[in-house]
């Protein structure tokens, strides 16, 4: 039995709001270690398999399997924090059973670079695994239905990822803790007037899957920290050294 099963897990309200959102671009801005990445992995699992829980009200990929990109700051974080949850490893199960996973492409020294998942349309959902640390060139040239980003990328990489969904009408999802303050990317969500973007805040108090002792421990640890608001509540801090647009 694998440890991560998004169909059986109990999700809290901010996580459900993020997973269910119908906006083209969504920023799930939350504290450290409270389940942001898990929600992104669940979202991707639902779309890849076409198997949606009863409570799901968001966009669905039913008639055709989606073309996706899962991107982290480095290949190591993408592999260890995200891919492992979804398809497991050679020695352990992921959320998606091994009998549903095909065509795993492994990159030298970096791990899984792409994989396919069986979809109810009788096609294969395709996932490209990428790192935004290598810049925007890695993400160019793809046409995508879904982009899932773990932690906040540079603005030029984000713009390129969004461009990959223009022809398909695809969607972009970010789960991140805004440790860099009011960046250009974060501010673009807070000031958006097009109604194509949504920002969802996820506070440690909302993480009801954690015990009261765990939540209290995090609050005690970070309440006086210069980045406490970001690490606890997903709110950027006006900390010393940050640069802001005026």
Short mmCIF file of C-alpha atoms in Angstrom, two decimals:
data_model
loop_
_atom_site.label_atom_id
_atom_site.label_comp_id
_atom_site.label_asym_id
_atom_site.label_seq_id
_atom_site.Cartn_x
_atom_site.Cartn_y
_atom_site.Cartn_z
CA UNK A 1 0.00 0.00 0.00
CA UNK A 2 1.45 3.36 -0.99
CA UNK A 3 1.59 6.26 1.43
CA UNK A 4 0.13 8.97 -0.84
CA UNK A 5 -3.42 8.24 -2.01
CA UNK A 6 -5.13 11.50 -3.02
CA UNK A 7 -8.48 9.79 -3.60
CA UNK A 8 -8.70 8.67 0.03
CA UNK A 9 -7.05 11.61 1.76
CA UNK A 10 -9.13 14.21 3.59
CA UNK A 11 -8.37 17.63 2.10
CA UNK A 12 -8.99 20.88 3.92
CA UNK A 13 -10.93 23.77 2.42
CA UNK A 14 -8.04 25.86 0.97
CA UNK A 15 -6.59 22.74 -0.65
CA UNK A 16 -9.98 21.90 -2.17
CA UNK A 17 -10.43 25.50 -3.35
CA UNK A 18 -7.07 25.26 -5.12
CA UNK A 19 -7.75 21.86 -6.67
CA UNK A 20 -11.27 22.89 -7.76
CA UNK A 21 -10.46 26.33 -9.18
CA UNK A 22 -11.61 26.94 -12.76
CA UNK A 23 -9.37 29.97 -13.36
CA UNK A 24 -6.67 29.73 -16.03
CA UNK A 25 -3.87 30.62 -13.60
CA UNK A 26 -3.88 29.89 -9.87
CA UNK A 27 -1.26 30.68 -7.20
CA UNK A 28 -1.64 28.56 -4.05
CA UNK A 29 0.31 30.63 -1.56
CA UNK A 30 0.89 28.88 1.73
CA UNK A 31 3.20 28.23 4.64
CA UNK A 32 6.01 25.72 4.83
CA UNK A 33 5.34 21.99 5.14
CA UNK A 34 1.55 22.19 5.40
CA UNK A 35 0.50 20.34 2.24
CA UNK A 36 0.83 22.72 -0.73
CA UNK A 37 2.84 20.34 -2.91
CA UNK A 38 0.62 17.42 -1.91
CA UNK A 39 -2.39 19.32 -3.26
CA UNK A 40 -0.58 19.95 -6.55
CA UNK A 41 0.32 16.26 -6.83
CA UNK A 42 -3.30 15.31 -6.13
CA UNK A 43 -4.52 17.71 -8.83
CA UNK A 44 -2.12 16.18 -11.34
CA UNK A 45 -3.10 12.62 -10.38
CA UNK A 46 -6.79 13.38 -10.93
CA UNK A 47 -6.17 14.84 -14.38
CA UNK A 48 -3.67 12.20 -15.52
CA UNK A 49 -5.96 9.30 -14.66
CA UNK A 50 -9.27 11.00 -15.47
CA UNK A 51 -10.42 9.67 -12.10
CA UNK A 52 -11.95 12.56 -10.17
CA UNK A 53 -13.26 12.39 -6.56
CA UNK A 54 -16.93 13.08 -5.86
CA UNK A 55 -16.15 16.50 -4.37
CA UNK A 56 -14.23 17.69 -7.44
CA UNK A 57 -15.91 20.59 -9.30
CA UNK A 58 -13.07 21.94 -11.46
CA UNK A 59 -12.08 21.46 -15.07
CA UNK A 60 -11.90 17.89 -16.35
CA UNK A 61 -9.91 16.21 -19.09
CA UNK A 62 -12.29 13.50 -20.25
CA UNK A 63 -12.31 13.17 -24.04
CA UNK A 64 -8.56 13.51 -24.55
CA UNK A 65 -5.61 12.79 -22.25
CA UNK A 66 -3.82 15.95 -21.09
CA UNK A 67 -0.28 16.97 -22.01
CA UNK A 68 1.35 18.19 -18.82
CA UNK A 69 4.52 19.65 -17.38
CA UNK A 70 5.57 19.17 -13.76
CA UNK A 71 8.29 21.64 -12.90
CA UNK A 72 10.30 22.29 -9.75
CA UNK A 73 13.23 24.48 -8.88
CA UNK A 74 15.63 21.60 -9.57
CA UNK A 75 15.30 18.10 -11.02
CA UNK A 76 16.14 16.74 -7.59
CA UNK A 77 13.22 18.49 -5.88
CA UNK A 78 10.87 17.60 -8.73
CA UNK A 79 11.90 13.95 -8.52
CA UNK A 80 12.02 13.54 -4.75
CA UNK A 81 9.05 15.71 -3.74
CA UNK A 82 6.66 15.35 -6.67
CA UNK A 83 7.33 12.49 -9.08
CA UNK A 84 7.88 10.06 -6.23
CA UNK A 85 4.41 10.80 -4.82
CA UNK A 86 2.76 10.30 -8.20
CA UNK A 87 4.44 7.24 -9.74
CA UNK A 88 6.68 6.02 -6.93
CA UNK A 89 10.12 4.52 -7.52
CA UNK A 90 11.44 1.16 -8.67
CA UNK A 91 10.92 -0.16 -5.16
CA UNK A 92 7.75 1.59 -3.98
CA UNK A 93 4.30 2.44 -5.24
CA UNK A 94 3.10 5.94 -5.98
CA UNK A 95 -0.45 7.22 -6.08
CA UNK A 96 -0.81 6.00 -9.67
CA UNK A 97 -0.44 2.22 -9.87
CA UNK A 98 2.53 0.82 -11.76
CA UNK A 99 0.16 -0.96 -14.15
CA UNK A 100 -1.04 2.46 -15.33
CA UNK A 101 2.41 4.03 -15.89
CA UNK A 102 4.23 3.67 -19.22
CA UNK A 103 7.20 4.99 -21.18
CA UNK A 104 9.24 6.27 -18.25
CA UNK A 105 12.12 8.32 -19.65
CA UNK A 106 15.14 8.61 -17.38
CA UNK A 107 17.69 11.37 -17.76
CA UNK A 108 21.36 10.79 -16.84
CA UNK A 109 22.00 11.81 -13.20
CA UNK A 110 18.61 13.54 -12.98
CA UNK A 111 16.04 10.77 -12.75
CA UNK A 112 12.65 10.70 -14.45
CA UNK A 113 12.35 13.16 -17.32
CA UNK A 114 8.94 12.11 -18.65
CA UNK A 115 6.27 9.45 -18.26
CA UNK A 116 2.82 8.45 -19.52
CA UNK A 117 -0.31 7.42 -17.60
CA UNK A 118 -3.26 5.42 -18.92
CA UNK A 119 -6.33 7.62 -19.42
CA UNK A 120 -10.02 6.57 -19.73
CA UNK A 121 -10.09 7.97 -23.29
CA UNK A 122 -7.87 4.96 -24.13
CA UNK A 123 -5.01 7.34 -24.77
CA UNK A 124 -2.02 8.21 -22.62
CA UNK A 125 -1.62 11.33 -20.50
CA UNK A 126 1.90 12.67 -20.93
CA UNK A 127 4.04 14.38 -18.28
CA UNK A 128 7.31 16.21 -18.88
CA UNK A 129 9.38 16.72 -15.73
CA UNK A 130 11.47 19.89 -15.76
CA UNK A 131 13.55 22.28 -13.67
CA UNK A 132 13.15 26.04 -13.90
CA UNK A 133 16.69 26.50 -12.57
CA UNK A 134 17.88 25.69 -16.09
CA UNK A 135 15.96 28.68 -17.48
CA UNK A 136 13.19 29.18 -19.99
CA UNK A 137 14.82 27.22 -22.81
CA UNK A 138 13.96 23.90 -21.18
CA UNK A 139 10.25 24.69 -21.37
CA UNK A 140 10.12 26.16 -24.88
CA UNK A 141 8.53 24.37 -27.80
CA UNK A 142 5.92 22.37 -25.90
CA UNK A 143 2.15 22.68 -26.30
CA UNK A 144 0.56 21.92 -22.93
CA UNK A 145 -2.86 21.48 -21.34
CA UNK A 146 -1.67 21.66 -17.75
CA UNK A 147 1.41 23.14 -16.07
CA UNK A 148 2.03 22.38 -12.38
CA UNK A 149 4.80 24.45 -10.75
CA UNK A 150 6.32 23.75 -7.35
CA UNK A 151 7.69 26.95 -5.77
CA UNK A 152 7.85 30.33 -7.44
CA UNK A 153 9.86 30.52 -10.69
CA UNK A 154 11.44 33.61 -12.28
CA UNK A 155 8.97 35.77 -14.18
CA UNK A 156 10.45 35.00 -17.61
CA UNK A 157 10.12 31.25 -17.00
CA UNK A 158 6.56 31.71 -15.78
CA UNK A 159 5.62 33.75 -18.85
CA UNK A 160 7.08 31.04 -21.08
CA UNK A 161 5.14 28.33 -19.25
CA UNK A 162 1.91 30.29 -19.67
CA UNK A 163 2.66 30.70 -23.37
CA UNK A 164 2.85 26.91 -23.67
CA UNK A 165 -0.89 26.77 -22.80
CA UNK A 166 -2.13 29.55 -25.09
CA UNK A 167 -2.92 27.37 -28.09
CA UNK A 168 -4.65 24.70 -26.00
CA UNK A 169 -6.60 26.88 -23.59
CA UNK A 170 -4.66 25.07 -20.88
CA UNK A 171 -4.26 25.91 -17.20
CA UNK A 172 -1.32 26.82 -14.95
CA UNK A 173 -1.01 26.04 -11.24
CA UNK A 174 1.65 27.20 -8.74
CA UNK A 175 2.02 26.07 -5.14
CA UNK A 176 4.62 28.12 -3.28
CA UNK A 177 5.72 29.87 -0.12
CA UNK A 178 6.45 33.50 -1.12
CA UNK A 179 9.83 33.84 0.57
CA UNK A 180 11.12 36.37 -1.97
CA UNK A 181 8.55 38.95 -0.99
CA UNK A 182 6.40 40.93 -3.40
CA UNK A 183 8.02 39.71 -6.59
CA UNK A 184 6.83 40.69 -10.04
CA UNK A 185 5.08 37.34 -10.35
CA UNK A 186 3.33 37.49 -6.99
CA UNK A 187 2.28 41.09 -7.54
CA UNK A 188 0.83 40.19 -10.95
CA UNK A 189 -1.63 37.93 -9.15
CA UNK A 190 -2.55 40.39 -6.43
CA UNK A 191 -3.18 43.20 -8.94
CA UNK A 192 -4.76 41.17 -11.75
CA UNK A 193 -7.79 42.85 -13.34
CA UNK A 194 -8.48 40.28 -16.06
CA UNK A 195 -10.13 37.71 -13.75
CA UNK A 196 -8.02 35.01 -15.36
CA UNK A 197 -5.82 34.70 -12.25
CA UNK A 198 -6.66 33.63 -8.72
CA UNK A 199 -4.55 33.65 -5.58
CA UNK A 200 -5.54 31.32 -2.74
CA UNK A 201 -3.92 31.77 0.67
CA UNK A 202 -3.29 28.75 2.85
CA UNK A 203 -2.52 29.42 6.53
CA UNK A 204 -1.07 26.99 9.04
CA UNK A 205 -4.32 27.27 11.04
CA UNK A 206 -6.12 25.76 8.03
CA UNK A 207 -3.91 22.66 8.00
CA UNK A 208 -6.36 20.50 9.93
CA UNK A 209 -4.61 17.29 8.87
CA UNK A 210 -1.84 18.33 11.28
CA UNK A 211 -2.17 17.93 15.02
CA UNK A 212 -2.68 20.97 17.23
CA UNK A 213 0.76 20.32 18.67
CA UNK A 214 2.36 20.38 15.20
CA UNK A 215 0.60 23.62 14.23
CA UNK A 216 1.48 25.25 17.55
CA UNK A 217 5.09 24.18 17.11
CA UNK A 218 5.31 25.86 13.71
CA UNK A 219 3.66 29.03 15.00
CA UNK A 220 6.05 29.16 17.94
CA UNK A 221 9.04 28.59 15.66
CA UNK A 222 8.20 31.30 13.13
CA UNK A 223 6.06 33.91 14.90
CA UNK A 224 9.08 36.20 15.50
CA UNK A 225 10.88 35.22 12.30
CA UNK A 226 11.42 38.00 9.68
CA UNK A 227 9.66 35.77 7.15
CA UNK A 228 7.11 34.46 9.61
CA UNK A 229 4.06 35.64 7.67
CA UNK A 230 5.28 33.86 4.56
CA UNK A 231 6.33 30.66 6.33
CA UNK A 232 3.12 30.43 8.36
CA UNK A 233 0.40 32.08 6.27
CA UNK A 234 1.64 32.38 2.70
CA UNK A 235 1.78 36.19 2.90
CA UNK A 236 4.90 37.96 1.52
CA UNK A 237 6.89 39.96 4.04
CA UNK A 238 8.35 43.42 3.73
CA UNK A 239 11.67 42.15 4.99
CA UNK A 240 14.95 43.96 4.86
CA UNK A 241 16.79 43.64 1.55
CA UNK A 242 13.73 43.03 -0.60
CA UNK A 243 13.25 45.18 -3.68
CA UNK A 244 9.79 46.42 -4.65
CA UNK A 245 8.27 48.28 -7.54
CA UNK A 246 6.95 51.72 -6.68
#
